mmCIF file of C-alpha atoms and ligand atoms in Angstrom:
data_model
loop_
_atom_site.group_PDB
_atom_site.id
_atom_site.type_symbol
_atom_site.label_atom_id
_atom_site.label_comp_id
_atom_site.label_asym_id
_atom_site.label_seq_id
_atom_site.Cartn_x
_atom_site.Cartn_y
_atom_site.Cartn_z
ATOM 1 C CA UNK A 873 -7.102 1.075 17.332
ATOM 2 C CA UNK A 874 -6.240 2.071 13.525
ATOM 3 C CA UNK A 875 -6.662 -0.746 11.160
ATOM 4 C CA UNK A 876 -4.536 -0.571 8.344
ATOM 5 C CA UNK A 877 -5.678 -2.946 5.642
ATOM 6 C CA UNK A 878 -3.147 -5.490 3.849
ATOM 7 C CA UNK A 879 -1.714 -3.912 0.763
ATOM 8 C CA UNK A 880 0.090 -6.463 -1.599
ATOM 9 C CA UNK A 881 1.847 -5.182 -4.773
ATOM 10 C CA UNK A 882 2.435 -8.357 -6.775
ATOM 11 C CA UNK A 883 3.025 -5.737 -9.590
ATOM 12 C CA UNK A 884 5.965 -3.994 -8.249
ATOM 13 C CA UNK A 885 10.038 -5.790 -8.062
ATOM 14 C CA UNK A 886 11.891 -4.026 -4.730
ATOM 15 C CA UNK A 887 15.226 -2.882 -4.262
ATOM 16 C CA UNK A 888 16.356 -2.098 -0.933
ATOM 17 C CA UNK A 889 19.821 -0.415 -0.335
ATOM 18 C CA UNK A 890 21.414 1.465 2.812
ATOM 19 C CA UNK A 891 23.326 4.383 1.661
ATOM 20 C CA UNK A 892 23.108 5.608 -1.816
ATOM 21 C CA UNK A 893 23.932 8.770 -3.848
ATOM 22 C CA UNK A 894 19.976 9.106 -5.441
ATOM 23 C CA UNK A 895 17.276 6.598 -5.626
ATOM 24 C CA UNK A 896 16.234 8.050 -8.713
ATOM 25 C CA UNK A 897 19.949 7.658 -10.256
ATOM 26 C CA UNK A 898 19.908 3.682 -9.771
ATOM 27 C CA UNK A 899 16.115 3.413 -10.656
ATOM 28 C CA UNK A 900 16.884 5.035 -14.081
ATOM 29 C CA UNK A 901 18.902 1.946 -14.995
ATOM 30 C CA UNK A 902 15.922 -0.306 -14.142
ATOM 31 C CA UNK A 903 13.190 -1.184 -16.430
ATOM 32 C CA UNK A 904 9.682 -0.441 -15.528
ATOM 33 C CA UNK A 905 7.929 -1.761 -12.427
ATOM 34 C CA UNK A 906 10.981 -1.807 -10.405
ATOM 35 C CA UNK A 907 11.235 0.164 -7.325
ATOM 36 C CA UNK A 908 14.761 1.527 -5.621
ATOM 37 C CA UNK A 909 14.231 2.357 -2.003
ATOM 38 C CA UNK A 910 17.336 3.020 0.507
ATOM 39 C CA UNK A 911 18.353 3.857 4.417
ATOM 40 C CA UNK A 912 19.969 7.785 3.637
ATOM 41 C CA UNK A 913 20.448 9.342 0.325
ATOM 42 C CA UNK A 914 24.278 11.491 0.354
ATOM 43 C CA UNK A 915 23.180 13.555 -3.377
ATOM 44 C CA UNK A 916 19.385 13.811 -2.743
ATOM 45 C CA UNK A 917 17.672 14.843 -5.555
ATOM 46 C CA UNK A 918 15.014 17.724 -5.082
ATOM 47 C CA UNK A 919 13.182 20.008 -7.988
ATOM 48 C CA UNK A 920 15.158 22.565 -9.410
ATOM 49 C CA UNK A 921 18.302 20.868 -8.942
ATOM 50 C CA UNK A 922 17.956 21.747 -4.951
ATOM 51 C CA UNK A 923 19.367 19.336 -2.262
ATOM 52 C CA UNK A 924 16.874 16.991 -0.799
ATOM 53 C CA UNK A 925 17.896 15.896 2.581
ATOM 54 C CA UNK A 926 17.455 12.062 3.061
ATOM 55 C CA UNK A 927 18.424 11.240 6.493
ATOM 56 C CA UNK A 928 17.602 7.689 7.913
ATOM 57 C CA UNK A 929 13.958 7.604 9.227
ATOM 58 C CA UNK A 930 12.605 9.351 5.826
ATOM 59 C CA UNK A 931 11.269 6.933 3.115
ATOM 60 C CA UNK A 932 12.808 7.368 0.255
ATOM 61 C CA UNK A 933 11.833 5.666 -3.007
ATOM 62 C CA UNK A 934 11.881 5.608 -6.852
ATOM 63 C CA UNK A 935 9.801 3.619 -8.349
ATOM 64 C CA UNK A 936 9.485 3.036 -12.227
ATOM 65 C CA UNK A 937 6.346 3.633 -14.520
ATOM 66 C CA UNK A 938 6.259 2.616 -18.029
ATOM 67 C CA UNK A 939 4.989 5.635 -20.050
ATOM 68 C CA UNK A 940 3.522 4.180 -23.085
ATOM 69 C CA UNK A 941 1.506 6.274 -25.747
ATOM 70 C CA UNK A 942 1.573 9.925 -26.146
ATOM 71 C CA UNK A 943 4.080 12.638 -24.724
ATOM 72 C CA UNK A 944 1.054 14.788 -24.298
ATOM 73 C CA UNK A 945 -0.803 12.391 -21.746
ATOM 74 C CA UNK A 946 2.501 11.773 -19.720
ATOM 75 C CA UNK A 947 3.349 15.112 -18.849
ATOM 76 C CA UNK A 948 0.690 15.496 -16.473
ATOM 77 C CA UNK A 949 2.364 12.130 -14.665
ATOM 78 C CA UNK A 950 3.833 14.457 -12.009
ATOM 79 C CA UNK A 951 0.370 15.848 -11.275
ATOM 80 C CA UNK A 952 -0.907 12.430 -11.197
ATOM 81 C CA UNK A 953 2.186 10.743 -8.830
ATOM 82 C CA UNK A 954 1.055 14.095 -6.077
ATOM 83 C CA UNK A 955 -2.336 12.794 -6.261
ATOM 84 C CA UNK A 956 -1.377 9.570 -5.653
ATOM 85 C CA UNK A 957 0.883 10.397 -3.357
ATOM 86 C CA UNK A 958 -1.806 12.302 -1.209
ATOM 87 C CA UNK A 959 -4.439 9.720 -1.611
ATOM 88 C CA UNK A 960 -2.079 7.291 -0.058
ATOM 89 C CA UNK A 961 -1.386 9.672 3.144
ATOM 90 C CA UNK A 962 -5.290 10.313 3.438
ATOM 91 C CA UNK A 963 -5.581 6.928 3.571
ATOM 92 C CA UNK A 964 -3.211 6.202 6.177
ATOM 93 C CA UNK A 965 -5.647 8.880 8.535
ATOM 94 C CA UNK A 966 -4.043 12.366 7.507
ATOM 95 C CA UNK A 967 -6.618 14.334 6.958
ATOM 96 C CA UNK A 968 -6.692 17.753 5.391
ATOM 97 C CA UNK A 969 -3.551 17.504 3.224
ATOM 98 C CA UNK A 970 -3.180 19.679 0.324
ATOM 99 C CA UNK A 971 -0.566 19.682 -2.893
ATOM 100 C CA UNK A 972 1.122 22.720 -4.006
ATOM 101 C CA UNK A 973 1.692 22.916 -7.724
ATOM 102 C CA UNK A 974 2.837 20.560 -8.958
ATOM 103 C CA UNK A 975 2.818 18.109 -6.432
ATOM 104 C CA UNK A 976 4.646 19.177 -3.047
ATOM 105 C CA UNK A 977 2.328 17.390 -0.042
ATOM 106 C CA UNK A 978 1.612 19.787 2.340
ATOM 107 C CA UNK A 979 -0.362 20.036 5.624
ATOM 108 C CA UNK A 980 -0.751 23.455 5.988
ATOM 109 C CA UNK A 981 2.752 25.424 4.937
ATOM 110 C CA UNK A 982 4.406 22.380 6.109
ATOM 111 C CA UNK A 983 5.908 19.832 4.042
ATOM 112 C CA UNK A 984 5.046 16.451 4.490
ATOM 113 C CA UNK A 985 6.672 15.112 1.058
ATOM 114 C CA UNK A 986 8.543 16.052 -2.659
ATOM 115 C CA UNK A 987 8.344 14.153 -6.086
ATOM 116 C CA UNK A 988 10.899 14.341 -8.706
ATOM 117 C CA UNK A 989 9.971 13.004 -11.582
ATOM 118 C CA UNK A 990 12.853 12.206 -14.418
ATOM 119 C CA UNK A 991 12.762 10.439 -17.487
ATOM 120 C CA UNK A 992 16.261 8.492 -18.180
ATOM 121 C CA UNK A 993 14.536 6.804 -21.280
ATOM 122 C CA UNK A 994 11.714 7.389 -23.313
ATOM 123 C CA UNK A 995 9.922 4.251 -22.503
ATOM 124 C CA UNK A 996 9.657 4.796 -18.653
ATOM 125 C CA UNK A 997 9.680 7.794 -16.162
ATOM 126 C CA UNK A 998 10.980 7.605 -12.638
ATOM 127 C CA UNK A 999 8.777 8.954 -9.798
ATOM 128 C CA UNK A 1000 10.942 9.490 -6.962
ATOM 129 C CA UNK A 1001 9.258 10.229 -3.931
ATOM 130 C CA UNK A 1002 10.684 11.560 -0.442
ATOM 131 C CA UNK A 1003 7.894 11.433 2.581
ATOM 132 C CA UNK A 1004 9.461 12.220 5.985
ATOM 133 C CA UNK A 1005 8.592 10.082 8.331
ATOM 134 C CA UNK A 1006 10.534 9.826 11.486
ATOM 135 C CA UNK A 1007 14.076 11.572 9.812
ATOM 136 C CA UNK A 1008 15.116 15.173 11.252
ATOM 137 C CA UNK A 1009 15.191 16.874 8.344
ATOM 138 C CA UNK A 1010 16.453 20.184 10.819
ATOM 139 C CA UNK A 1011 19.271 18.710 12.157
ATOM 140 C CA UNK A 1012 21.185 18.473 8.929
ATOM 141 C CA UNK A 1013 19.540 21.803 7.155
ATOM 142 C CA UNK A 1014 18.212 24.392 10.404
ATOM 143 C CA UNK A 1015 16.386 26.134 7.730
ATOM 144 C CA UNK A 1016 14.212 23.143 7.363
ATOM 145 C CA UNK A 1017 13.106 23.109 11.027
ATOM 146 C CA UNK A 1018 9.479 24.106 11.001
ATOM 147 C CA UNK A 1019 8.959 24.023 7.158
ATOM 148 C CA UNK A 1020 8.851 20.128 7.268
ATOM 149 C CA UNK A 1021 5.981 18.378 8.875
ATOM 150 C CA UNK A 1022 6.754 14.438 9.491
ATOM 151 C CA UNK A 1023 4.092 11.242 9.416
ATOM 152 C CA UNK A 1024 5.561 10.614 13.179
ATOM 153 C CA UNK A 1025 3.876 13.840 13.797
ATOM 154 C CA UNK A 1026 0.442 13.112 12.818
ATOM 155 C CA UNK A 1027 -0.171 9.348 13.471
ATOM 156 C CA UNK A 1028 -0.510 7.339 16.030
ATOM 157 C CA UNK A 1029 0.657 4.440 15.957
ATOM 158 C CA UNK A 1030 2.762 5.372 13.165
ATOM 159 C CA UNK A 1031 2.535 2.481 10.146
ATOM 160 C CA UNK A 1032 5.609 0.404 9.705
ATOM 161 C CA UNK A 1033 7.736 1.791 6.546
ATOM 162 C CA UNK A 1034 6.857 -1.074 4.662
ATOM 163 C CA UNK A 1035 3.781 -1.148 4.732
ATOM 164 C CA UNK A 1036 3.639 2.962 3.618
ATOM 165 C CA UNK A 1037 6.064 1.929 0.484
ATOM 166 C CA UNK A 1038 3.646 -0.890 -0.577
ATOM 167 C CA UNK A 1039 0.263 1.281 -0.333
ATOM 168 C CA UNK A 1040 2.631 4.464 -2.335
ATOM 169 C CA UNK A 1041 3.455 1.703 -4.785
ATOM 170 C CA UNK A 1042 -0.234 0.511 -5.470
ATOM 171 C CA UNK A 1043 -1.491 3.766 -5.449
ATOM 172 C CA UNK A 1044 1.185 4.991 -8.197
ATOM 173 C CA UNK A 1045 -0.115 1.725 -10.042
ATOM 174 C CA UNK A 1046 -3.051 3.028 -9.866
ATOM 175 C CA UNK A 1047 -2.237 6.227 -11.183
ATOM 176 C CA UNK A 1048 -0.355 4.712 -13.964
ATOM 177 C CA UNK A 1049 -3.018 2.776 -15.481
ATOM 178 C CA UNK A 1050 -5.280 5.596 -15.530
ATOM 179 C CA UNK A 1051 -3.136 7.701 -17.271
ATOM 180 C CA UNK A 1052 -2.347 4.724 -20.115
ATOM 181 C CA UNK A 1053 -6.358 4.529 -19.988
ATOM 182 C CA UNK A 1054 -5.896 8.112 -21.004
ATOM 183 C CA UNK A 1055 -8.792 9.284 -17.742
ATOM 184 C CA UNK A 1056 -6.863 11.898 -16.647
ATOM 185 C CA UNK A 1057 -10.505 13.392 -16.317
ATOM 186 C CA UNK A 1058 -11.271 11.265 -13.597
ATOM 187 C CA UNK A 1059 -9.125 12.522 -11.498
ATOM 188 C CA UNK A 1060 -8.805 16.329 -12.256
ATOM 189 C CA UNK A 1061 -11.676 17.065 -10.455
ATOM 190 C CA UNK A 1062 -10.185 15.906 -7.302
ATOM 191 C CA UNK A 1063 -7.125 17.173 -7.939
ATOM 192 C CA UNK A 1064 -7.929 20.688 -8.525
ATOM 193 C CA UNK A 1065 -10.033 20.540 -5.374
ATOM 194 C CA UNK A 1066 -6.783 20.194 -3.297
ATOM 195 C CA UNK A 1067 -4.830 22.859 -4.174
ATOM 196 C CA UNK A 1068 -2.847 24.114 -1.786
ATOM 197 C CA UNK A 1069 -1.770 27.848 -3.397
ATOM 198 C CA UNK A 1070 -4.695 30.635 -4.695
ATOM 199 C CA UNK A 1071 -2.489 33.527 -5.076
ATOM 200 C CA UNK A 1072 0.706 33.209 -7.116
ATOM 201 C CA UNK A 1073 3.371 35.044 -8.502
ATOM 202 C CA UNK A 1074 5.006 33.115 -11.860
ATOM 203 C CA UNK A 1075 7.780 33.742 -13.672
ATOM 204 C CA UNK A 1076 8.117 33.124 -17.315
ATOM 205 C CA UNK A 1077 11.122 32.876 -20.048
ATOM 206 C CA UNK A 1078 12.250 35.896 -20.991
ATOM 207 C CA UNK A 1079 11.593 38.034 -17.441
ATOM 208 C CA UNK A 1080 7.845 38.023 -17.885
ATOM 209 C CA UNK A 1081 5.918 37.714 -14.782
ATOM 210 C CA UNK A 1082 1.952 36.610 -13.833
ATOM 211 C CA UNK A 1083 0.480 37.250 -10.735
ATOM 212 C CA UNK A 1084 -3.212 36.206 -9.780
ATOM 213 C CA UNK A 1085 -5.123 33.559 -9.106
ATOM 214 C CA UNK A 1086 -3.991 30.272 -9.420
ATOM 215 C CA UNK A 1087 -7.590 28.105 -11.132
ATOM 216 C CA UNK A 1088 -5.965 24.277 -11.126
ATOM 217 C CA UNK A 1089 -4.579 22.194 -13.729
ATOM 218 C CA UNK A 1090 -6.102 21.157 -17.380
ATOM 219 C CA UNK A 1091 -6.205 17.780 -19.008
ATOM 220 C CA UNK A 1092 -2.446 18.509 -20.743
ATOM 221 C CA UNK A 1093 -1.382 19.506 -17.096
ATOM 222 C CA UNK A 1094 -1.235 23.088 -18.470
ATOM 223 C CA UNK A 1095 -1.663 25.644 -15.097
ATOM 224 C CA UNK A 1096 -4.883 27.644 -15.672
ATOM 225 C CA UNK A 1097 -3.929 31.156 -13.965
ATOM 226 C CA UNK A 1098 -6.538 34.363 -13.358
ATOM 227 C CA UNK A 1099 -4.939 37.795 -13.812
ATOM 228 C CA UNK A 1100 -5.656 40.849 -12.215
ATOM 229 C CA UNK A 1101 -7.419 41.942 -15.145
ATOM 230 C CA UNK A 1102 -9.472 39.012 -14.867
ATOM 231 C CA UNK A 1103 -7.600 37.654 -18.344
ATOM 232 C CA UNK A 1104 -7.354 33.914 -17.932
ATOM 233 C CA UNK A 1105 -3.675 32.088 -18.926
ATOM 234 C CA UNK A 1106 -2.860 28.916 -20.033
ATOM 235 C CA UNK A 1107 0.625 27.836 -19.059
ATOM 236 C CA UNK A 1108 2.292 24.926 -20.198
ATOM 237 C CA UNK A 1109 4.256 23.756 -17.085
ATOM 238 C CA UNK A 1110 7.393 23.896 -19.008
ATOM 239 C CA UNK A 1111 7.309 27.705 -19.374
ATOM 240 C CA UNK A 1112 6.821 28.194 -15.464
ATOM 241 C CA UNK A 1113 10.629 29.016 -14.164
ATOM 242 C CA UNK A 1114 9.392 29.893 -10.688
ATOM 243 C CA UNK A 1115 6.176 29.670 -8.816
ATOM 244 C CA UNK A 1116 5.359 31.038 -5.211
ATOM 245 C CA UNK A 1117 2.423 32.323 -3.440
ATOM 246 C CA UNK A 1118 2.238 36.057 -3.908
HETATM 247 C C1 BTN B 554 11.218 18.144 -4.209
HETATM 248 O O1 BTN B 554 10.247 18.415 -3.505
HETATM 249 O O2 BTN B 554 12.049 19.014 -4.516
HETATM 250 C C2 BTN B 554 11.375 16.732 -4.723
HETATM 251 C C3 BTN B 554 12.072 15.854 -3.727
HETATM 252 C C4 BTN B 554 12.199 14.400 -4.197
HETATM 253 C C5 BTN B 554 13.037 13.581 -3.251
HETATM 254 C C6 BTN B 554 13.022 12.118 -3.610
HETATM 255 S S1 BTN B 554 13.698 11.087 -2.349
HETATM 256 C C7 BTN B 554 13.697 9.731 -3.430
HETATM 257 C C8 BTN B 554 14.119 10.237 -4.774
HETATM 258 N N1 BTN B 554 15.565 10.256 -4.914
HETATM 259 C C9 BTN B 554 16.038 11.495 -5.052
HETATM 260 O O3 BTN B 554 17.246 11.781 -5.193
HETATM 261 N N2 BTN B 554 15.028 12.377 -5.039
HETATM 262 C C10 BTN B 554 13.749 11.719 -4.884
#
């Protein structure tokens, strides 16, 4: 029988709702340590302004960080909310889950989960997380139906939702204070050892493209890229428009 331990998050204020636009929209009036979770989402957020779908079964949540300290050491917080984010699923007893720049869960090409991180103020940044769980993310978008992988999938007997939202929330907690401790070099290591993508294919302002080997992330959360001609690139994450695997 699977044991999952007790997870308490004295830290963290929850905010449950049934049917709401975005988590992320209501959690960027909140102030920090507040968490917005809800049944279905009708305007899910996804990266690069894309749909998510949020039907009911899914967990989806935004939870509120406070980002004290410098700009530089918070923009790798989305790379630190995937690792989090993975650490919690591994720990649940998914094994062999990787993250695809920046911080899509996969297990294989299968998505498991999607953060969106947005920052409403400059004292806090909202992670907002979507894992699917027991949802049908095909029935509402066909072109979803074997892209998506869900937890009800993999585990047996699956974890009460709860219980999932309250280990995500202590392991973003734990994320947090690591980045205000500024040792984002204790976790790099792991982090690039998951990496889901070697090959890519970036594009950059101004119709440039990259294509080789994707290396991992740096300590600003800069993407450390291999070209053909073996030249190595440094790319600040807000200059990639568009990464895929090549
Ligand atoms: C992505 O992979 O494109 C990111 C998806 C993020 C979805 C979550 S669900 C909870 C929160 N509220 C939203 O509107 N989006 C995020």
């Amino acid at each position: 029988m699977t044991h999952f331990p007790d997870v308490s998050t004295p830290l963290w204020t929850v905010h449950r709702e049934d049917t709401v636009a975005s988590t992320n929209e209501i959690a960027g009036r909140l102030p920090a340590w507040h968490a917005v979770t809800a049944l279905r989402q009708t305007q899910g957020r996804g990266r690069y302004r894309r749909h998510w779908v949020s039907d009911e079964g899914g967990l989806w949540v935004s939870a509120v960080l406070p980002t004290p300290g410098s700009p530089l050491l918070w923009s790798v917080l989305p790379l630190a909310a995937g690792w989090a984010l993975r650490n919690c699923i591994t720990q649940l007893g998914v094994e062999g889950l990787h993250l695809r720049w920046p911080n899509d869960l996969l297990l294989g090409s299968a998505k498991l989960a999607g953060i969106l991180v947005e920052r409403f103020n400059p004292e806090c940044a909202v992670v907002g997380i979507g894992i699917n769980v027991s949802n049908n993310p095909g029935s509402e978008d066909t072109s979803l139906s074997g892209a998506v992988t869900r937890l009800v999938d993999l585990l047996s007997p699956l974890p009460h939702q709860d219980f999932i939202l309250a280990s995500l929330l202590a392991h973003l907690a734990q994320a947090q204070e690591m980045l205000a401790a500024g040792r984002i070099s204790a976790l790099l290591p792991e982090l690039n050892a998951v990496w889901h993508i070697k090959r890519v294919h970036i594009t950059l302002p101004g119709e440039r493209f990259i294509e080789g080997e994707f290396l991992g992330v740096d300590a600003q959360g800069n993407l450390l890229v291999k070209d053909r001609e073996n030249r190595q690139h440094t790319l600040s994450p807000m200059d990639v428009t568009k990464l895929r695997e090549a």
